[in-house]
Short mmCIF file of C-alpha atoms in Angstrom, two decimals:
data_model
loop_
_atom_site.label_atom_id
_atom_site.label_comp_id
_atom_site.label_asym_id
_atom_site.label_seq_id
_atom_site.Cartn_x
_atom_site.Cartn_y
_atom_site.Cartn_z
CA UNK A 988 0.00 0.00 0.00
CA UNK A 989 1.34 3.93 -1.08
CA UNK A 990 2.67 5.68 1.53
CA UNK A 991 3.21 9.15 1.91
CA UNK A 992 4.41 11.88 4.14
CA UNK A 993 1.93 14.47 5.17
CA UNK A 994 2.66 17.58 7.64
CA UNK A 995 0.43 17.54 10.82
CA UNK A 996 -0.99 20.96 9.99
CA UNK A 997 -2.89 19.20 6.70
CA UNK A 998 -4.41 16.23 9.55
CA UNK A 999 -7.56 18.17 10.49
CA UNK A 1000 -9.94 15.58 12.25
CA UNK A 1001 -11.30 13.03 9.87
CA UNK A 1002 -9.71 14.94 6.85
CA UNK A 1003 -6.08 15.24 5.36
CA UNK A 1004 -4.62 16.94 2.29
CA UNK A 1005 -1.97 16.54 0.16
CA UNK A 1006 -0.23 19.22 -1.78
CA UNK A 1007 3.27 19.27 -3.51
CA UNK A 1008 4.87 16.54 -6.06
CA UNK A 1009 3.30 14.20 -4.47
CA UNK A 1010 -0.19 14.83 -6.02
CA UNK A 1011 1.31 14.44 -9.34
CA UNK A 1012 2.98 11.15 -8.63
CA UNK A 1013 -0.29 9.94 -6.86
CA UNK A 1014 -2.02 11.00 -9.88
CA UNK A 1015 0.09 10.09 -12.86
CA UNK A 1016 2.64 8.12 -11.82
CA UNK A 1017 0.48 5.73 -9.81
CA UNK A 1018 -2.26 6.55 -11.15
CA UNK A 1019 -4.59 6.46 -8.33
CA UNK A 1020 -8.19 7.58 -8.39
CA UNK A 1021 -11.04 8.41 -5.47
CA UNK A 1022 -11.35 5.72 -3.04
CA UNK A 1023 -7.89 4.41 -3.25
CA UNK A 1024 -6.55 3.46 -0.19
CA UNK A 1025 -3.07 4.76 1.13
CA UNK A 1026 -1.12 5.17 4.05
CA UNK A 1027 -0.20 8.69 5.54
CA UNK A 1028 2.62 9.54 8.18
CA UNK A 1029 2.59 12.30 9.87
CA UNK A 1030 6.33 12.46 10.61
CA UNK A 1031 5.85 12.25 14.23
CA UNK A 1032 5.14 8.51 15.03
CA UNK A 1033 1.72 7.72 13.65
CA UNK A 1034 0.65 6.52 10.43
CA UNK A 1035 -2.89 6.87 9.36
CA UNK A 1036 -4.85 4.99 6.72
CA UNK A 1037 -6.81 6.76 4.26
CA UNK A 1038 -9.49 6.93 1.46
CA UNK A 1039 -8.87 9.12 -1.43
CA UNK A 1040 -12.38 11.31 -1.86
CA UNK A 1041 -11.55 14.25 -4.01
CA UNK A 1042 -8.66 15.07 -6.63
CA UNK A 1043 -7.79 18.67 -8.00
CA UNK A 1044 -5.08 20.00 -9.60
CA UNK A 1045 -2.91 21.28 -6.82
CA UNK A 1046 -4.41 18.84 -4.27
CA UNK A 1047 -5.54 15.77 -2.82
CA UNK A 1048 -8.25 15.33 0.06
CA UNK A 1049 -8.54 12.29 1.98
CA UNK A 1050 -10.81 10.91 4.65
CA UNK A 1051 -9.35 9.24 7.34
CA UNK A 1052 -10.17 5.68 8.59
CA UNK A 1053 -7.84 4.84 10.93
CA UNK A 1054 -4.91 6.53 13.15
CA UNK A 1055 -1.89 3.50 14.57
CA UNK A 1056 1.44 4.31 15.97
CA UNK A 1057 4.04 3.39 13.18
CA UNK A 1058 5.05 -0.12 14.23
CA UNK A 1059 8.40 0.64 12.52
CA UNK A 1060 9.90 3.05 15.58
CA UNK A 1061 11.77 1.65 18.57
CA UNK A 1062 10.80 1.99 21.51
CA UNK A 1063 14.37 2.74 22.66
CA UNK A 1064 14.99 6.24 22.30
CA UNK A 1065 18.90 6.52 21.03
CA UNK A 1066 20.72 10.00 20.77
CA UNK A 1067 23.45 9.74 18.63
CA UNK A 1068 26.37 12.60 19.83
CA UNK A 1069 28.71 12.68 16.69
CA UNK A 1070 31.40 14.95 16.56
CA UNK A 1071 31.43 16.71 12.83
CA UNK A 1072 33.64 14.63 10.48
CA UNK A 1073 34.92 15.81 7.18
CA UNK A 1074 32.56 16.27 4.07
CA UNK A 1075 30.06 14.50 3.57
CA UNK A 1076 30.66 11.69 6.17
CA UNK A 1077 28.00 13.63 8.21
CA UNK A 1078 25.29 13.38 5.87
CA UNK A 1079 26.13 9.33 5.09
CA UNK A 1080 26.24 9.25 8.98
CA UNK A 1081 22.91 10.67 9.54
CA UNK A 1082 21.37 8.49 6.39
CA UNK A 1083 22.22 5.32 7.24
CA UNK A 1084 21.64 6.13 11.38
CA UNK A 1085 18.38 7.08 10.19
CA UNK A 1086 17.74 3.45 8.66
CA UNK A 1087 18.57 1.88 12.04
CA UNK A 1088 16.31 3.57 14.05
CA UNK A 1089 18.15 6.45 16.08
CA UNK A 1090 16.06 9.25 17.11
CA UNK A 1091 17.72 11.92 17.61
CA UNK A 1092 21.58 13.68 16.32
CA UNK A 1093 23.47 16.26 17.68
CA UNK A 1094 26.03 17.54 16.10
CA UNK A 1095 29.18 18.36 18.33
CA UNK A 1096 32.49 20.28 17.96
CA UNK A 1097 35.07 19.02 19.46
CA UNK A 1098 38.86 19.38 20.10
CA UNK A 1099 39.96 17.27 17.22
CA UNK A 1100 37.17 18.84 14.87
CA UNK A 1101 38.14 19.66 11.31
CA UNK A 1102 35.38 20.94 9.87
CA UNK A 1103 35.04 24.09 11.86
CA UNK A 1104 31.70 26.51 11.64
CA UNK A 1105 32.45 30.26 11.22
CA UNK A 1106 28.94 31.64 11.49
CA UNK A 1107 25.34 31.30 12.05
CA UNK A 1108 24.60 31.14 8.25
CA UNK A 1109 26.77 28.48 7.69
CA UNK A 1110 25.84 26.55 10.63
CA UNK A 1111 21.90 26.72 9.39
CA UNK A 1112 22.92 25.52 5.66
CA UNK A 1113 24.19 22.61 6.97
CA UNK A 1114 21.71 21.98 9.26
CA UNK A 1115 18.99 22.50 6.88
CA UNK A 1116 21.04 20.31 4.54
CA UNK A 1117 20.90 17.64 6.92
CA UNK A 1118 17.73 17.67 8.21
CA UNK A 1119 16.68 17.30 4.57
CA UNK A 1120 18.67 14.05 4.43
CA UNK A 1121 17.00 12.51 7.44
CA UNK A 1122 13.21 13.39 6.37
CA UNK A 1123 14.42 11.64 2.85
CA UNK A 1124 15.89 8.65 4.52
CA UNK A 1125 12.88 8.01 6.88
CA UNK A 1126 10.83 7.75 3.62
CA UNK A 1127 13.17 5.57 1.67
CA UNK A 1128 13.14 3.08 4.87
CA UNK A 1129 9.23 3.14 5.73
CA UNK A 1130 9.97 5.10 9.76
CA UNK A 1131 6.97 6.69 11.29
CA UNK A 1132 8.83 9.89 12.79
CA UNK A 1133 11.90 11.92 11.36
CA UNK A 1134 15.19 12.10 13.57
CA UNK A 1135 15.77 15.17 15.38
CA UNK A 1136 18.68 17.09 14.44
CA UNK A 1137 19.59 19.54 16.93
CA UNK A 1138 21.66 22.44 16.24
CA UNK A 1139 25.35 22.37 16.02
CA UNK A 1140 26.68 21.52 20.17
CA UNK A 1141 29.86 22.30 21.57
CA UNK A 1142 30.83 19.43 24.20
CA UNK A 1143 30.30 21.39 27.09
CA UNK A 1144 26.63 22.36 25.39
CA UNK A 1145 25.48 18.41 25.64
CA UNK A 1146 25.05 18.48 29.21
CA UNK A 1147 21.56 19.17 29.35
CA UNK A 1148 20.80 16.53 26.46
CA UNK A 1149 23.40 14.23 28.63
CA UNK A 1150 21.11 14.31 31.85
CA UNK A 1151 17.50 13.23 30.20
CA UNK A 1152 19.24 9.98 29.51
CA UNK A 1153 19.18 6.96 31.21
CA UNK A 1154 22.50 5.26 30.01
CA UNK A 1155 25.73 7.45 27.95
CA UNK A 1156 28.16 5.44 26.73
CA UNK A 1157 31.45 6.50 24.83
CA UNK A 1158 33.07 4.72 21.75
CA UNK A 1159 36.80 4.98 23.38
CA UNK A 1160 39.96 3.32 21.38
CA UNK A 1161 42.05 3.93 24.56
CA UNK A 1162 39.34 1.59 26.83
CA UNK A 1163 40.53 -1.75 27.00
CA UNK A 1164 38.14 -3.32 29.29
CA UNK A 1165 34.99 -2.42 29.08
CA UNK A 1166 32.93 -4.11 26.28
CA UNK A 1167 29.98 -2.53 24.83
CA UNK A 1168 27.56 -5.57 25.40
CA UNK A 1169 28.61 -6.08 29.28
CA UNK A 1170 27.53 -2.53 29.94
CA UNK A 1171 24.06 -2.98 27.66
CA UNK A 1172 23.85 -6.21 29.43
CA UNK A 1173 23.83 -4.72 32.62
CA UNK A 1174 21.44 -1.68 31.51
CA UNK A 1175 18.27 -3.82 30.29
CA UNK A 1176 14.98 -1.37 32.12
CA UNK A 1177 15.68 1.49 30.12
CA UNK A 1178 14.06 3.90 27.85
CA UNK A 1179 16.88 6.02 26.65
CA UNK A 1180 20.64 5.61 25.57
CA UNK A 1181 23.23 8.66 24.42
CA UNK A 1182 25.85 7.63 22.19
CA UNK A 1183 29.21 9.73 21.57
CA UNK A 1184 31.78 9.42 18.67
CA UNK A 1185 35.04 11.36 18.61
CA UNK A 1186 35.76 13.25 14.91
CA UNK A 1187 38.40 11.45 12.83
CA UNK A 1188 41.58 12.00 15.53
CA UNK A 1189 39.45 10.73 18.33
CA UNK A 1190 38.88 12.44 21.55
CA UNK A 1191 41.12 14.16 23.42
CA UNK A 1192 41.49 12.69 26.89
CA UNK A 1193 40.25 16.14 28.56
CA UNK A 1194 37.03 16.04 26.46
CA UNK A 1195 37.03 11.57 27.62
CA UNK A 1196 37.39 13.02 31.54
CA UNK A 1197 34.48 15.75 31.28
CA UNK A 1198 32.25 13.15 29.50
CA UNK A 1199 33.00 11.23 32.55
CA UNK A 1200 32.08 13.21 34.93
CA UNK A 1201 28.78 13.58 33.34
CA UNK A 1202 28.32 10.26 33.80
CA UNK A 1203 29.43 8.68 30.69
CA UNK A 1204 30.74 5.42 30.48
CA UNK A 1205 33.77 4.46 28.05
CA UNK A 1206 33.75 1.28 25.82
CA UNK A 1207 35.97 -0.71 23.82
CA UNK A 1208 34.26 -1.36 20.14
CA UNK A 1209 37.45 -4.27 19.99
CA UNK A 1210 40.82 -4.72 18.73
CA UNK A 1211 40.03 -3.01 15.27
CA UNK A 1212 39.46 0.59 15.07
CA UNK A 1213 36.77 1.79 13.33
CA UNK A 1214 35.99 4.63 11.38
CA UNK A 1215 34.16 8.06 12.45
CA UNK A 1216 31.48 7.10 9.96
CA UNK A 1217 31.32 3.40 10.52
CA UNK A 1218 31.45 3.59 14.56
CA UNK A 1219 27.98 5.53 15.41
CA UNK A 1220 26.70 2.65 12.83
CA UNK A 1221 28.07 -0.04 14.48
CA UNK A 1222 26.80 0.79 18.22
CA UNK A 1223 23.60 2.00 16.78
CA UNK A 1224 23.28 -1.44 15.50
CA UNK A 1225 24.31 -3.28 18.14
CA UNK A 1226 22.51 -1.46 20.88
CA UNK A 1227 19.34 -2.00 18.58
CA UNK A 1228 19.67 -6.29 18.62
CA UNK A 1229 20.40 -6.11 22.27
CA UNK A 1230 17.18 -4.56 22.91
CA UNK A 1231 15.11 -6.52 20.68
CA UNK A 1232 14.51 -3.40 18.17
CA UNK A 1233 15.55 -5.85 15.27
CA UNK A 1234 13.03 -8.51 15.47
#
């Protein structure tokens, strides 16, 4: 069954709309006509299924029939804290972390940060930029909400994300003992889990003590080291099996 993303604002009661390119490719690419059915999301967790009743030129009404929360969102809630890598490993980051599930990115500057951000207008290009890739990705992989992407964090800025959380951990090549899965093992009645990863030169050991004292806790990802790009990925994914979100 079609389904297609519709803002909030066009959900009024029984009745939605549907403006934009997608009328056209509900229209003549699909070629659907009144009382098709389809399935609208409204970005923010619930899908809705829906009768096509009128078609004009510029838009599409449809009458509601029945409002469910998207069965394809975790119920873990996973902030991904990714320290801005060099062009465009943010915007694969955020596609791909948008696949597995994460709901929420900040983006943090950090020590070791090459990509700096000179001003406010650059800062909201990219941000727009990337918030563009994460609605596009939800649609590509069938999610029910679209990932926050909060503005651009230094690492002292996280700390109010940092203490809504129930569980922090931190992707650390210098940790030798602690393993990702005994701490997840250990953290099992939880709602919530903030993930940090250093830019491409790591962390600095300063920035690994003040996550620390936040509360974080340090992991080893194993003897290989991984990848800026690949390491959010590969916790993501991991935390997301342990916690039955892959079932």
């Amino acid at each position: 069954m079609p389904k297609f993303f519709v803002d909030s604002s066009n959900i009024q009661g029984s009745i939605a709309k549907i403006y934009g390119t997608d009328v056209k490719h509900i229209t003549k690419v699909l070629r659907l006509q009144t009382k098709s059915i389809l399935i609208l999301c409204d970005g923010e967790g619930f899908d809705y299924v829906a009768r096509l009743s009128k078609i004009e030129s510029d838009a599409l009404t449809l009458d509601i029939i029945e409002k469910k929360p998207c069965i394809a969102e975790p119920e873990l809630k996973v902030t991904l804290f990714q320290s801005i890598p060099k062009n465009p490993k943010m915007e694969y980051i955020i596609e791909k972390c948008t696949e597995l599930g994460i709901d929420s990115i900040c983006p943090v500057v950090t020590e070791r940060t090459v990509i700096k951000v000179d001003s406010n207008e650059a800062a909201e290009k990219k941000l727009e930029r990337w918030r563009k890739i994460a609605k596009e990705s939800v649609k590509q992989c069938a999610r029910g909400a679209v990932p926050n992407i909060y503005d651009i964090y230094s690492l002292d800025e996280t700390q109010g994300l940092v203490k809504c959380l129930d569980l922090v951990i931190v992707a650390y090549e210098e940790e030798k003992v602690t393993s990702l899965k005994s701490v997840l093992s250990r953290n099992k009645n939880i709602s919530s889990i903030g993930i940090f990863i250093g830019p491409e030169g790591g962390f600095d050991r300063s920035e690994i003590e003040f996550l620390k004292s936040m509360g974080a806790q340090t992991v080893t990802l194993g003897n290989r080291i991984l990848r800026t790009e690949t390491a959010g990925q590969a916790v993501l994914s991991a935390v997301m099996y342990e916690f039955d979100e892959m079932q």
